[in-house]
Coordinates of C-alpha atoms and ligand atoms in Angstrom, one line a residue:
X1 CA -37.0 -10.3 -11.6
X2 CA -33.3 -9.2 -10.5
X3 CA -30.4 -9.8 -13.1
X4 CA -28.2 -12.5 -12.4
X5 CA -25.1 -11.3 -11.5
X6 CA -22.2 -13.9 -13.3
X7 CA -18.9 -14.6 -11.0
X8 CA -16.2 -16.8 -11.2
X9 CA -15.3 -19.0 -8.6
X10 CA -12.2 -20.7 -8.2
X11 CA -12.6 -23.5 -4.9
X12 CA -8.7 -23.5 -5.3
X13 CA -6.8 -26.8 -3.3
X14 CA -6.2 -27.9 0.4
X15 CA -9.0 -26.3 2.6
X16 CA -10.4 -24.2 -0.6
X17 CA -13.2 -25.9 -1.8
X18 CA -14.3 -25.5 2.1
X19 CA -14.4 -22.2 2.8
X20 CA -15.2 -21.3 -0.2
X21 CA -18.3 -23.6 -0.2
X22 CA -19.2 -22.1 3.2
X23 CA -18.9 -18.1 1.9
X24 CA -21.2 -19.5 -1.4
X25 CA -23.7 -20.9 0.7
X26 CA -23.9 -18.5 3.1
X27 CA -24.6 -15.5 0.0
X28 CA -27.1 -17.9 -1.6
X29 CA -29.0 -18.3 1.9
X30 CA -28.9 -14.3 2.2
X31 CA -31.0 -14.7 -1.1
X32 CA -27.9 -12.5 -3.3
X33 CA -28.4 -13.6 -7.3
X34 CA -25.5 -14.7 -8.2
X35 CA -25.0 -17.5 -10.8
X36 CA -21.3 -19.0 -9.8
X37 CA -19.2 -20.2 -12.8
X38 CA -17.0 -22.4 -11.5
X39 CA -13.3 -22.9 -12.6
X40 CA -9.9 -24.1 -11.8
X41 CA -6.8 -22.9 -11.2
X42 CA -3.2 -24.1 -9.1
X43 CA -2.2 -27.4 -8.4
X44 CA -4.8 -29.9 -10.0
X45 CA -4.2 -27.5 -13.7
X46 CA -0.3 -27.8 -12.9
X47 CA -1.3 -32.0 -12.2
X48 CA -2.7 -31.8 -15.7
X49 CA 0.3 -30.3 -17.0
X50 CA -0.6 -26.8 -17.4
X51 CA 2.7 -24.9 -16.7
X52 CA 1.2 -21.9 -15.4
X53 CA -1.1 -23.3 -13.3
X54 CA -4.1 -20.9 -15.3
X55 CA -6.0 -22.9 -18.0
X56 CA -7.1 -20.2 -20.9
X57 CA -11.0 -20.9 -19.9
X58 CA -10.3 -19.5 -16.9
X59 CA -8.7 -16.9 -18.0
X60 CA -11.3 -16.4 -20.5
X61 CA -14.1 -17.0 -17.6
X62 CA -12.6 -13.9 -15.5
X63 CA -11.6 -11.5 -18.3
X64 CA -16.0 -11.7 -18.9
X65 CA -17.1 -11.8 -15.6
X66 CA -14.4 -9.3 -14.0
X67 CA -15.5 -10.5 -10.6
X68 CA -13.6 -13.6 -9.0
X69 CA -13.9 -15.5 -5.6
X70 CA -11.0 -17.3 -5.3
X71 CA -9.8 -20.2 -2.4
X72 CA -6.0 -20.1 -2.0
X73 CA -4.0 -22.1 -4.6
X74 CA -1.3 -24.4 -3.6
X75 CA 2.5 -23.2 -4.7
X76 CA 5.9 -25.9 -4.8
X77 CA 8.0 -24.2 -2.3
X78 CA 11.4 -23.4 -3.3
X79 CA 11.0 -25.2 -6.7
X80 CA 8.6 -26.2 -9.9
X81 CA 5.9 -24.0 -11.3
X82 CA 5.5 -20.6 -10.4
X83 CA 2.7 -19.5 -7.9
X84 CA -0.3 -19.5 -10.2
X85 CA -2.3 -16.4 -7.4
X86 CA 0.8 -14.4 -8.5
X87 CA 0.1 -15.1 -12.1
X88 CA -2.9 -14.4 -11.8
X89 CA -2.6 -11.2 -10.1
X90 CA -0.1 -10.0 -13.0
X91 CA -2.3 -11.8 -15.7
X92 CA -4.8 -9.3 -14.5
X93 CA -3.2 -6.0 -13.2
X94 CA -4.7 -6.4 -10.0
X95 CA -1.8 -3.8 -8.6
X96 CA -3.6 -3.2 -5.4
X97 CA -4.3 -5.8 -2.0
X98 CA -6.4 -4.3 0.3
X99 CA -6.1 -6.3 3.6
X100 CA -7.9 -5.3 6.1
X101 CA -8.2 -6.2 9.9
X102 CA -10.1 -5.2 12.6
X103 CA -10.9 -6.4 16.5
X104 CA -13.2 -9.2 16.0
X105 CA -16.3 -9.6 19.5
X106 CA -15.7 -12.5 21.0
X107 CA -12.4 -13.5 19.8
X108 CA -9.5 -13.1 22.2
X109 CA -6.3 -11.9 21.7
X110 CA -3.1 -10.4 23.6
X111 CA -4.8 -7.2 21.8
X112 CA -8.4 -7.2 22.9
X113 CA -9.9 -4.2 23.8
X114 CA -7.3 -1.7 21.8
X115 CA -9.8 -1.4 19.3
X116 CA -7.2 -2.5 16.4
X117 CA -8.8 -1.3 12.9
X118 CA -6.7 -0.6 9.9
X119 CA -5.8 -1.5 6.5
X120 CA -2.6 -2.8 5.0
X121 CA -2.4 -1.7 1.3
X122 CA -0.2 -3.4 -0.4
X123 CA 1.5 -3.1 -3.5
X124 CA 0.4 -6.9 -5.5
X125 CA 2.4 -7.1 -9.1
X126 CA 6.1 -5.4 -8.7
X127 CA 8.6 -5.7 -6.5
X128 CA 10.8 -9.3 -6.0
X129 CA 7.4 -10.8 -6.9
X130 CA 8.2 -9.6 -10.8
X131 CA 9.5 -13.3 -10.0
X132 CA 12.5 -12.5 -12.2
X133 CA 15.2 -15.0 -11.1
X134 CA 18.5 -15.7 -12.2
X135 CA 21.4 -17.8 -11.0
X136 CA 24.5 -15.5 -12.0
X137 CA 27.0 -18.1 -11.2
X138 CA 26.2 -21.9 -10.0
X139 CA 26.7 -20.8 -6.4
X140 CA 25.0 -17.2 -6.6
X141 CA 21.3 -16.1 -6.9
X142 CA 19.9 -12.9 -8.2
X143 CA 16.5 -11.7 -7.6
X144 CA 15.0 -8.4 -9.5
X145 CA 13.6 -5.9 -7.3
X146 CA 11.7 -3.8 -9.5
X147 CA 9.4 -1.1 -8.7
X148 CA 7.8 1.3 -11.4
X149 CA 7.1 5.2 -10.7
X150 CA 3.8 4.1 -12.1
X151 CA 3.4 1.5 -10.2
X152 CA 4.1 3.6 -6.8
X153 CA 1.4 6.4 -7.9
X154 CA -1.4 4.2 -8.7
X155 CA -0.6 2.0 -5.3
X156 CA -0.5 5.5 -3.3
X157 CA -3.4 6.9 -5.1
X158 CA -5.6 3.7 -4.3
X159 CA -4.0 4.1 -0.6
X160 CA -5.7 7.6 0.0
X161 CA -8.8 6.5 -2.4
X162 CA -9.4 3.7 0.0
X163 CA -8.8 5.8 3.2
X164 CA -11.6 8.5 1.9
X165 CA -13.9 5.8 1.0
X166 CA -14.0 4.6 4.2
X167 CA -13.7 7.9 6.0
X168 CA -10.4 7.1 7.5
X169 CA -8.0 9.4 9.2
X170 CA -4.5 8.6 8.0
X171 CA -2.2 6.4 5.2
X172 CA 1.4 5.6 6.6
X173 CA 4.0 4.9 3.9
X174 CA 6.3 2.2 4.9
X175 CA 9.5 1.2 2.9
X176 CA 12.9 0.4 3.4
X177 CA 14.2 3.3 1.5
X178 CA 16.7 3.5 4.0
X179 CA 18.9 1.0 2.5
X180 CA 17.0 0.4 -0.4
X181 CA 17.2 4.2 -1.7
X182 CA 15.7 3.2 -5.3
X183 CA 13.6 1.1 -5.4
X184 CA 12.1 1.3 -1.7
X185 CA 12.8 5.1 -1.8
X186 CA 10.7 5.5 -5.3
X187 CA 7.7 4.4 -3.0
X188 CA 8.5 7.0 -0.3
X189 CA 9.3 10.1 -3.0
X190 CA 5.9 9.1 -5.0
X191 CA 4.2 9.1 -1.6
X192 CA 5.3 12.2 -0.5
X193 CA 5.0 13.7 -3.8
X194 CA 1.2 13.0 -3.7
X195 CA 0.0 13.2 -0.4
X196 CA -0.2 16.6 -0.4
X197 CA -3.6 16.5 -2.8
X198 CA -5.1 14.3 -0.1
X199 CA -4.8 17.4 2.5
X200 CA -7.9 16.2 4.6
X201 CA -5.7 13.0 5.2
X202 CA -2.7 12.7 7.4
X203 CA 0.4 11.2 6.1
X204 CA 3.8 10.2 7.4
X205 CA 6.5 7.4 6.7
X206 CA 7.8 4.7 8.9
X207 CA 10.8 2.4 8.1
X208 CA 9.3 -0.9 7.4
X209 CA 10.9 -2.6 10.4
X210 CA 9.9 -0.3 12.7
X211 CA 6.8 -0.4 11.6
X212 CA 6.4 -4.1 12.3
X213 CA 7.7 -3.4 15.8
X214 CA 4.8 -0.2 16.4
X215 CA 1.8 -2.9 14.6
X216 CA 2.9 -5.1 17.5
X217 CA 3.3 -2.2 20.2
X218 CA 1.4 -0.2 19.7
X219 CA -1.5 -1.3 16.1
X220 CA -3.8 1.2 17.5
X221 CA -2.1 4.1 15.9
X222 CA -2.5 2.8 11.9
X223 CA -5.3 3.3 9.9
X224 CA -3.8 2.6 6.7
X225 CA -0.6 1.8 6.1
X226 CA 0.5 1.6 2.2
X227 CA 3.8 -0.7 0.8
X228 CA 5.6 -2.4 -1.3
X229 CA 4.8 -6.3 -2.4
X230 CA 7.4 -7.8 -0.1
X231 CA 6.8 -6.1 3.2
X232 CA 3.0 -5.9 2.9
X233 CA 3.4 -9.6 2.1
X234 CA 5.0 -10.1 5.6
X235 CA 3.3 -7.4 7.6
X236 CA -0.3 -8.6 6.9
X237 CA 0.4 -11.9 8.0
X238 CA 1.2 -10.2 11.1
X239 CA -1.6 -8.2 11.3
X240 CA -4.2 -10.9 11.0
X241 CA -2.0 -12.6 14.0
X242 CA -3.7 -9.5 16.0
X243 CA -6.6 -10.0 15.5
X244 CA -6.8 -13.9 15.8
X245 CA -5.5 -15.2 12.7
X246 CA -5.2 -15.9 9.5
X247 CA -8.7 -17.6 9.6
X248 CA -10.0 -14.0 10.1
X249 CA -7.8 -11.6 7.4
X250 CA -9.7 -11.5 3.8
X251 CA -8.5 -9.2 1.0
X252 CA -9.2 -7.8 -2.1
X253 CA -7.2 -7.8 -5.0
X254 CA -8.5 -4.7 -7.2
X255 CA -7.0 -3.9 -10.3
X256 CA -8.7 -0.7 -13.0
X257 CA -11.1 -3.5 -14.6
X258 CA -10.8 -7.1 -12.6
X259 CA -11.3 -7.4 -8.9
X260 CA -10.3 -10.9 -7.0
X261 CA -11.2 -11.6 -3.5
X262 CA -9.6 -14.2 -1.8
X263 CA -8.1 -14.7 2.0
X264 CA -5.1 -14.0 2.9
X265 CA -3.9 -17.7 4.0
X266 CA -2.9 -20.4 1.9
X267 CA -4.0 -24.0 1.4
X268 CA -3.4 -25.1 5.0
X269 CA -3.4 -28.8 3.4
X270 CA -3.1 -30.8 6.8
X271 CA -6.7 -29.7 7.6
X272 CA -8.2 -30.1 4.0
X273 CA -11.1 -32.0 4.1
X274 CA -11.4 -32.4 7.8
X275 CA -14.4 -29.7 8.5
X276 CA -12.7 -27.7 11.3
X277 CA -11.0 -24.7 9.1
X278 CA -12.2 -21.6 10.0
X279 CA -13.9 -20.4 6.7
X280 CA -14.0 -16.5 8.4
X281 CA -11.7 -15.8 6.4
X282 CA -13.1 -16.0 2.8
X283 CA -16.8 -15.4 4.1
X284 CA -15.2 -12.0 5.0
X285 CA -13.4 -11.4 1.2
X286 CA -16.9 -12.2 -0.2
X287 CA -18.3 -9.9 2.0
X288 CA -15.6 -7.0 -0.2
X289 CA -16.7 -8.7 -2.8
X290 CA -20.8 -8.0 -2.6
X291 CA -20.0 -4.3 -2.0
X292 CA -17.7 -4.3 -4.8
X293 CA -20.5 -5.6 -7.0
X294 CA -22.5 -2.9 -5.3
X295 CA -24.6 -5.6 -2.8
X296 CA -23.8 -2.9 0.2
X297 CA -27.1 -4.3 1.8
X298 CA -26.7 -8.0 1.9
X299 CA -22.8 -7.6 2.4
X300 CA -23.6 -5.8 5.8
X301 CA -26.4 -8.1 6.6
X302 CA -23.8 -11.3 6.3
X303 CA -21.2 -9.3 8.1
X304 CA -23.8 -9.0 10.8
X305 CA -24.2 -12.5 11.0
X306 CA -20.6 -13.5 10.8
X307 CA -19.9 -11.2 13.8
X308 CA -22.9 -12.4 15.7
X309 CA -21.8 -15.7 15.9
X310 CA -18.3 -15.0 16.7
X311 CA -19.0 -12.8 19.6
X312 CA -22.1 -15.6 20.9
X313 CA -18.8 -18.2 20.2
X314 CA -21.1 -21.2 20.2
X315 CA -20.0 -22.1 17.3
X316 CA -16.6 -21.0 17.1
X317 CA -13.8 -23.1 15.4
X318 CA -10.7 -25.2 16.2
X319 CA -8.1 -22.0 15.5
X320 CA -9.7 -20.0 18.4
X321 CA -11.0 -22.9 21.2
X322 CA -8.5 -25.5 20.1
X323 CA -9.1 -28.5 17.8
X324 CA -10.9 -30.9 20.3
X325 CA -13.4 -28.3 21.3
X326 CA -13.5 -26.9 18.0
X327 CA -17.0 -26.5 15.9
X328 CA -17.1 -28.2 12.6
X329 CA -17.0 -25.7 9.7
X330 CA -20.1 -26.8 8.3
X331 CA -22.1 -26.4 11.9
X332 CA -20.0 -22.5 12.0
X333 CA -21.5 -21.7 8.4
X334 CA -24.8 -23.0 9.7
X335 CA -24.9 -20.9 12.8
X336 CA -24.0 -17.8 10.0
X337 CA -27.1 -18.2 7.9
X338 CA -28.8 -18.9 10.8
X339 CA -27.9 -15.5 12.1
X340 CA -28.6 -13.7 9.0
X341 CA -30.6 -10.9 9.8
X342 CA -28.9 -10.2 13.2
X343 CA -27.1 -7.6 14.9
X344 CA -23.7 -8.3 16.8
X345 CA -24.4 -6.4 20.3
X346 CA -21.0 -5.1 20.8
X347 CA -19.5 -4.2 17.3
X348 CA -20.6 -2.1 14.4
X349 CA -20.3 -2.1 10.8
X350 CA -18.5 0.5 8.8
X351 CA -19.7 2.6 6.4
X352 CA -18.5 1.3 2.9
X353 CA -18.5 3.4 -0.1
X354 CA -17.4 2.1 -3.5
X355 CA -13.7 3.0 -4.1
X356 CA -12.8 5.6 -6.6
X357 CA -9.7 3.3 -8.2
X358 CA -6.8 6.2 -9.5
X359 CA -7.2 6.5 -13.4
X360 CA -3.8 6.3 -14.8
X361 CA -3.3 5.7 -18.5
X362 CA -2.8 1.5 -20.0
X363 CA 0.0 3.2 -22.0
X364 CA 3.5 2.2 -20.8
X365 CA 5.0 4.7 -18.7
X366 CA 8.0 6.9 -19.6
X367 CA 10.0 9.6 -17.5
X368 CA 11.4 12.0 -19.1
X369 CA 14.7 13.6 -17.6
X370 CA 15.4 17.1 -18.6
X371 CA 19.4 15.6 -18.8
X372 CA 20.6 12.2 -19.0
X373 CA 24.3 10.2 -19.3
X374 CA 25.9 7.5 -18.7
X375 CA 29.8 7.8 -16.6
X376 CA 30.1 4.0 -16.8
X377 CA 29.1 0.5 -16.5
X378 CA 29.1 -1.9 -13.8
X379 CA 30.1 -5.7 -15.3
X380 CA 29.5 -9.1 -13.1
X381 CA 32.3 -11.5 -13.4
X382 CA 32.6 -14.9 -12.4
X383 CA 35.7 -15.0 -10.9
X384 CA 37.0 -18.2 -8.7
X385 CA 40.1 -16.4 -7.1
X386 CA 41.1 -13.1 -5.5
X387 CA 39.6 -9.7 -5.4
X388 CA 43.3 -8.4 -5.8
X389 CA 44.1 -11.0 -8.6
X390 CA 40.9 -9.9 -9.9
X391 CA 41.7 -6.0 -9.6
X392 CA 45.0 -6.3 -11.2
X393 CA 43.9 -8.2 -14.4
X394 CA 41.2 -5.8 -15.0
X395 CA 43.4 -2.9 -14.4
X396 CA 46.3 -3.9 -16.9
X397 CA 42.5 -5.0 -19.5
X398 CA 41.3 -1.4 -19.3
X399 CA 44.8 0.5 -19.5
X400 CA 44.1 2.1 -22.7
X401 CA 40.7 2.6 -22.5
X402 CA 38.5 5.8 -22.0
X403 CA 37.4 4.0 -18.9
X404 CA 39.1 2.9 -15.8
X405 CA 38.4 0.1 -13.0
X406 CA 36.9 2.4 -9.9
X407 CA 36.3 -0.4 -7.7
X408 CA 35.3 -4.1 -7.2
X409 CA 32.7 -5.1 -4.7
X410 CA 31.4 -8.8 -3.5
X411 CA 28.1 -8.8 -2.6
X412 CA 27.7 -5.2 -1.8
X413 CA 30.8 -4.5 -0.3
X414 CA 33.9 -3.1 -2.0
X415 CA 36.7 -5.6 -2.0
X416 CA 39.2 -3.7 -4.5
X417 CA 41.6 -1.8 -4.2
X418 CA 41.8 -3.5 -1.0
X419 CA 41.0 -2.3 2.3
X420 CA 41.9 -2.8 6.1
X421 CA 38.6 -4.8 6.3
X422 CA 38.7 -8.8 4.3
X423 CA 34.5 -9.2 3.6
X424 CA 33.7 -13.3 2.9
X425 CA 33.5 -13.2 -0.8
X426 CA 32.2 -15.4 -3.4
X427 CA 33.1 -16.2 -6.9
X428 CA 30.5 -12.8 -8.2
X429 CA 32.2 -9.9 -8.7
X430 CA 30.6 -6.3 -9.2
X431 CA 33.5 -4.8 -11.6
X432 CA 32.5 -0.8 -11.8
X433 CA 34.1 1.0 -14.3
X434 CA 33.7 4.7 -15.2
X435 CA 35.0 7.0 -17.6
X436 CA 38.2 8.8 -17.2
X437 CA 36.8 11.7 -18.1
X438 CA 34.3 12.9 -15.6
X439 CA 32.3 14.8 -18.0
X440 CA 31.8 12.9 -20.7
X441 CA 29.5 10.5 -21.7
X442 CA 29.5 6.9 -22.0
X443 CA 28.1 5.9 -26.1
X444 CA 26.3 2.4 -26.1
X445 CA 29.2 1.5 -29.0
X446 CA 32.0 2.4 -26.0
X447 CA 30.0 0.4 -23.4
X448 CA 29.9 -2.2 -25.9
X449 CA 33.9 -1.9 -26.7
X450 CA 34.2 -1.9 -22.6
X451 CA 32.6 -5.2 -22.6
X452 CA 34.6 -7.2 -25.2
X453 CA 37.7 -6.2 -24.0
X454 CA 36.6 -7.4 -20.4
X455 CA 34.9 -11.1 -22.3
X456 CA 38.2 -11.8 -24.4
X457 CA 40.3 -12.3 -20.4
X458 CA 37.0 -13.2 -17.9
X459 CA 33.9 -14.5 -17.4
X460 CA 31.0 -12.1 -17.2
X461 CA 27.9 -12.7 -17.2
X462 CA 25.7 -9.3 -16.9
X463 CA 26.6 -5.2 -17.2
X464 CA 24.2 -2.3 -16.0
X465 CA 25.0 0.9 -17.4
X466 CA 25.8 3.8 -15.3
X467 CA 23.1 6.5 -15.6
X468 CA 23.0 10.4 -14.8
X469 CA 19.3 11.6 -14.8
X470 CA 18.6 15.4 -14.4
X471 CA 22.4 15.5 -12.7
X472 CA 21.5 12.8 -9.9
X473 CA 23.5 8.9 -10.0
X474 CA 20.8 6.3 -11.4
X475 CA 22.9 3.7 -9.1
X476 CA 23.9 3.5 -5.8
X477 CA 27.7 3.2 -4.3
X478 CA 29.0 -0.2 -2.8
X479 CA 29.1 -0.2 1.2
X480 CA 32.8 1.5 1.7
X481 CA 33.0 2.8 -2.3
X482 CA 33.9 6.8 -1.7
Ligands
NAP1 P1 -1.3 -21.4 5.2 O1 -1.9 -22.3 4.2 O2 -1.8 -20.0 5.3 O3 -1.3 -22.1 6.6 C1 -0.5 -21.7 7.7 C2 -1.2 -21.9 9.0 O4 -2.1 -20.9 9.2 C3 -2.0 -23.2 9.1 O5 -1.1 -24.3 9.4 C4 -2.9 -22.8 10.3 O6 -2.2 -22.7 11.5 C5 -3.3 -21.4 9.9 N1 -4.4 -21.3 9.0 C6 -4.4 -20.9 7.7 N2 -5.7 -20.8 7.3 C7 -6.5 -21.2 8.3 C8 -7.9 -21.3 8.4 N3 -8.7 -21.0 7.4 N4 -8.4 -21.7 9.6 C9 -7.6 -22.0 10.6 N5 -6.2 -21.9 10.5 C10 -5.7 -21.5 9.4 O7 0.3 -21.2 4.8 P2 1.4 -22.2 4.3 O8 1.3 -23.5 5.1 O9 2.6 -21.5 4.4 O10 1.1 -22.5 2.8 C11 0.4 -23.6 2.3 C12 0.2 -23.5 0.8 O11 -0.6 -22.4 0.5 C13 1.5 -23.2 0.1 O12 1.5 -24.0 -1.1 C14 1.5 -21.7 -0.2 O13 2.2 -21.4 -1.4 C15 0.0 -21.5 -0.4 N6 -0.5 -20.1 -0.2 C16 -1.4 -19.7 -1.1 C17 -2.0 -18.4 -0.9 C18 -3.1 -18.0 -1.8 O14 -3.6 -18.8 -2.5 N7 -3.4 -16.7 -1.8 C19 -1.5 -17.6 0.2 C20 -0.5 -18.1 1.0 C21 0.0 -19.4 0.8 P3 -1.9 -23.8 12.6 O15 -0.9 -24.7 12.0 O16 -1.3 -23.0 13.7 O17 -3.2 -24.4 13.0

C-alpha cells in the first residue's frame, strides 16, 4: 500500500475554510493519499491572543511536514497585528511566489482569444514587506525598502529555473531602478549579471510601470516576468484580472526546504459562508502543490477536470455569471470530481517538471568591496521651522569641524542653501554632511563626534553613514543636490 503523504492544512478565515474544503475533497475523490493535519493560523490565533497570528504547533506542524495548503488569512488594515501570510512566508524563507495565469475555456474576458500564458515571479520576503516601520517624527512615516544582493540572485535564479522547467521562452525583469537606483536597480544589475548563463532563454528589462501598461496592452508578449515584492504584489493582481479574476490566480510560495500553496486573493469576508466563492482559485494552488509533492499524474487529471467544467460553464460561479445566476461552490466542486478523468476539448495541459530551486548557501551573505569609505553622514532632524533657520544653525554647529553641512533636503528634495524653487516641507529634515576633505575618510569615532555636536542644538532622530564602495556613492543625491 502507498505511503501516506502528511500535509498541513491551514482553512485560514472568511471564504478559507471553503475553498479549501472544496480543493481537499476534490484530491481525496481523485484517490491522492494524503493524510491532512490540520492547523490554524491569522485572525482566530490573533482572537486568542497570539501576537503573531502563528501558534508554535503550527509552526512546528509545517517545519515536519514542509508541504502546506493554506486559505488566505485575514490581516487589520492599516493597524494591529502584522499580516500573519507575511510571517509566515519570512518564518519560512519562502523567497519565491510563483503566480501563474493563463486563458481559462469558457471564461470570458476583454482578453479571450490572445492566448495570455505567463508567470509573474515575484520576489516574497524583502522589499517594504521587511515590514520595518518607523514613525520619524509624529507627523512623518518611514518605511524600509530593503533588498539583498542575495536575495535578487536566488529570486533571478528561481526566475530562469522556473522558465526551463516549464520550457518557456523568456524572463522579463521589471523594477523601478529608474528612480529607485539601489534598491530597484540591485534587482536589474543581479538580473543582468545572470542572465547570460541562461543563454537558451531570452531576457530583457521593462520599467515596472510600463510594464503594467504592456500586461494590459499587449499580455501576450510575457512569459515570465520576475520582480520585486511590491510590484509583483500589484501586478499579479492585475494579471489574474485577465484572465477572470482573482477566483482563478493560485500561487506557490517555494522557499529551499518549505513550499506553501495558497491563492492569490484574500479572505473576501462578505461572501464567507455563503457557498458562491469561486474555490478555482485554491483547487488550482493544490494542483502546484501535487506536482510539487511529485503527484504529476493526479495533478493533471484534476486540472483536467477543473478546466472541463469551466469551459462546459454549467456549473460556473457567481464571479463569472453574476451572483443570481451563480452555482453554489459546493455543486462547482461536485461538477469537478465529477469530471475527474476528463479532457477539456479546447485547452491543454502543460508539461510540468519539478523545479531545480538555485542552491545558495544558509550562511549570511557578505560583499566584499575591493575599497571602501565613508565621505559623510546624512542626520534626520526634527525640525518645526525653516529650512534656512535650519541651514544656518547647522552651519555655525559644524564650523570647526572636519565636516561641513553640503545640503538639506525635505522629503527628497534639497531645500538648503535655498533655491529659486520653495518644495512643501515638513518638520523631517535630511541634514547631509560630508568631510571637508574630499579624500579622506570618515572614522566611526568622527561620525560619532559629528553627531553629538549636532544632538547638544537639535533634534535628530536617525544618521546613515556615507559609503564609497569600490570608488562608486553607496547613496543617492537629493532631487536638485549637484
Ligand atoms: P480579497 O479578499 O482578495 O477580495 C477582493 C475581491 O476579490 C472580493 O471582494 C471579490 O470581488 C474578489 N474575490 C476574491 N476572492 C474571490 C473568490 N474566491 N471568488 C470570487 N471572488 C473573489 O481582498 P481584500 O478584500 O482586499 O482583503 C480581505 C482580507 O484578506 C484582508 O484582511 C487582507 O489582508 C486579506 N488578504 C489575505 C491574503 C492571503 O491570505 N494570502 C491575500 C490578500 C488579502 P467582488 O467584490 O468584485 O465580488
Amino acid at each position: 500500500m502507498q505511503n501516506k503523504r502528511t500535509v498541513t492544512v491551514i482553512p485560514g478565515d472568511g471564504i478559507g475554510p471553503e475553498c479549501v474544503g472544496a480543493a481537499m475533497k476534490i484530491i481525496d475523490a481523485a484517490g491522492v493519499s494524503i493524510e491532512w493535519e490540520e492547523r490554524h493560523a491569522g485572525e482566530r490565533v490573533f482572537k486568542q491572543g497570539i501576537p503573531s497570528g502563528v501558534p508554535a504547533d503550527t509552526i512546528e506542524s509545517i517545519k515536519k511536514n514542509r508541504v502546506v495548503l493554506k486559505g488566505p488569512l485575514g490581516t487589520p488594515v492599516g493597524f494591529g497585528q502584522k499580516s500573519a501570510n507575511v510571517t509566515l512566508r519570512k518564518l519560512f524563507e519562502t523567497y519565491a511566489n510563483i503566480r501563474p495565469v493563463r486563458e481559462f475555456p469558457g471564461v470570458t474576458t476583454p482578453y479571450s482569444g490572445r492566448g495570455i500564458d505567463l508567470v509573474v515571479v515575484r520576489e516574497n520576503v524583502e522589499d517594504l514587506y521587511a515590514g520595518i516601520e518607523h514613525m520619524q517624527t509624529p507627523g512623518v512615516a518611514q518605511c524600509l525598502k530593503l533588498i539583498s544582493r542575495k536575495g535578487c540572485e536566488k529570486i533571478v535564479r528561481t526566475a530562469f529555473e522556473f522558465a526551463r522547467a516549464e520550457g518557456r521562452k523568456s524572463v522579463a525583469c521589471a523594477t523601478k531602478a529608474n528612480i529607485m537606483k539601489m534598491t530597484e536597480g540591485l534587482l536589474k544589475k543581479t538580473f543582468e549579471e545572470i542572465a547570460p548563463e541562461y543563454p537558451d532563454i531570452e531576457s530583457w528589462h521593462v520599467i515596472i510601470d510600463n510594464c503594467a501598461h504592456q500586461l494590459v496592452k499587449k499580455p501576450e508578449q510575457y512569459d515570465v516576468i520576475v520582480t520585486t515584492n511590491m510590484n509583483g504584489d500589484i501586478i499579479s493582481d492585475l494579471t489574474s484580472g485577465l484572465v477572470g479574476g482573482l477566483g482563478f490566480a493560485p500561487t506557490a510560495n517555494l522557499g529551499n526546504d518549505i513550499a506553501i500553496f495558497e491563492a492569490v486573493h484574500g479572505s473576501a469576508p462578505k461572501y464567507a459562508g455563503k457557498d458562491v466563492i469561486n474555490p478555482t482559485a485554491v483547487i488550482l494552488s493544490a494542483v502546484m502543490m501535487l506536482r510539487h509533492i511529485g503527484e504529476f499524474e493526479a495533478a493533471t487529471r484534476i486540472e483536467n477536470a477543473v478546466m472541463v467544467t469551466i469551459e462546459e460553464g454549467k456549473a460556473a460561479t457567481g464571479d463569472v455569471v453574476g451572483y443570481d445566476n451563480g452555482a453554489k461552490t459546493s455543486e462547482y466542486t461536485q461538477a469537478i470530481i465529477d469530471n475527474l478523468g476528463r479532457k477539456p476539448a479546447t485547452w491543454q495541459a502543460r508539461d510540468h517538471q519539478a523545479i531545480q530551486m538555485p542552491t545558495v548557501s544558509d550562511e549570511p551573505a557578505t560583499v566584499v568591496p575591493a575599497s571602501r569609505r565613508v565621505i559623510g553622514a546624512d542626520i534626520f532632524i526634527e525640525w518645526p521651522q525653516n529650512a534656512e533657520s535650519l541651514g544656518q544653525s547647522l552651519d555655525s554647529v559644524v564650523a570647526d569641524s572636519p565636516f561641513r553641512l553640503k545640503m538639506i533636503s525635505n522629503r527628497g528634495t534639497k531645500v538648503y542653501p535655498v533655491g529659486d524653487t520653495a518644495p512643501d516641507c515638513v518638520d523631517h529634515w535630511r541634514c547631509r554632511f560630508v568631510l571637508r576633505d574630499a579624500a579622506a575618510d570618515a572614522t566611526p569615532d568622527m561620525v560619532m563626534a559629528l553627531l553629538t555636536q549636532v544632538a547638544a542644538k537639535h533634534e535628530w532622530m536617525h544618521v546613515e553613514k556615507l559609503p564609497e564602495f569600490n570608488g562608486e556613492a553607496g547613496y543617492t543625491m537629493a532631487q536638485g543636490e549637484d
